Amino acid sequence: MLAIGWLVLIETDSPFWVGMVAGLRGLGQVSFGIFGGVIADRIDRRSGLIFTQVVIASIALVLGGIILTGFINLGVILLLSFFQGVFMAFNMPLNNSLIGDVVGMGRLLNAMSARLTAFNIARLIGSALAGAIIVNFGIAGCYIVLSFISLFGTLLLIRVGNFNRIIGVTEPLLQNARKGVLFAIKNPRLRSLLVMSVLMEMFGFSYHIMLPVIARDVLDVGASGLGLLGAAGGAGAMIGTIAVASLGDVKSKGLILVSTATFEGVFLICFALSPWMVISLLLAGSIGATLMAYDANMATLLQLLSPEDMRGRIMGIYAFTFGFTPLGGFLGGVLATIFGAPFAVAVGGGVITLYALRSLRFF
């Protein structure tokens, strides 16, 4: 994600197209997210996870090969970004709902935190590695090396097994999806959580899409500085997930969720206003910590509030909200083009803070 933002910025010199590429990835996720949840309730989740992960890594590998040949253009980047989003829509509900299958509901928060800790170790190493590879071997080298790591890691480390019951196979796909959506809408707490997820994805997680613009045009630190900002976010995120995991099966998950969302908004505003690299690194770490603490609690609460036969579909709607991250990046690109990247990030922080404070009444 860091590499594609840098690639588009180099090719077009436009924050708008950085946001547009992310927006198309989000369109793919939003278009198929709910159906991804239906599939997660119907198939062996582990086999489905391997398949989608391999496809996503292969798309990135193809993009790296095209860049290497010199035939890269904006249209190809837009198309491949959309297809990455489509397969992410199926990957995410499979990934999240499989955790509950393996560990059970009593250990879900700890398991989500452990999974996110592993994710952030990879993010910490990957961000720094991406910046170094771009500087020394170009963007194509970055895609090819990291895609091979992702591809073979998936094939070698995941063992296939039938860990979940196959349910919901007798109903038509659309009817199955409709039941999940209606259940989420009629449940006030689920509805509030999913609206919060839309806003957090659109204005919180999407801040990283503007990182290439912030790194080059505001902080003036180049690709290596971009890698450091990504790594700082990964380090903070790892600290956040470890902190949540250490809490155990804490009762006040909702209060922790709202608190971390509020602090996330405040840190985003401060990050947008910072002209100093050192302060920006500290704030990027703080943003990463609050985002992952929020994420672990959100994924846990949604599953705890969902009946077993709806869990995949609720996770599918949750994955649908993930599509608003790149769509938020598109909106950020538009605002950054008109008013500057700091303004775009600060507006997002303000929206998150206001909604999080409003959500206190549900918890």
Short mmCIF file of C-alpha atoms in Angstrom, two decimals, residues 255 258-259 262 355-363:
data_model
loop_
_atom_site.label_atom_id
_atom_site.label_comp_id
_atom_site.label_asym_id
_atom_site.label_seq_id
_atom_site.Cartn_x
_atom_site.Cartn_y
_atom_site.Cartn_z
CA LEU A 255 -15.68 1.71 26.77
CA VAL A 258 -14.87 4.43 22.35
CA SER A 259 -11.82 5.72 24.25
CA THR A 262 -11.54 9.33 20.56
CA TYR A 355 -18.77 10.48 16.56
CA ALA A 356 -16.79 8.54 19.16
CA LEU A 357 -17.92 10.93 21.90
CA ARG A 358 -21.51 10.62 20.67
CA SER A 359 -21.27 6.79 20.87
CA LEU A 360 -20.59 6.80 24.61
CA ARG A 361 -24.35 6.47 25.26
CA PHE A 362 -24.35 2.92 23.86
CA PHE A 363 -21.64 1.73 26.26
#
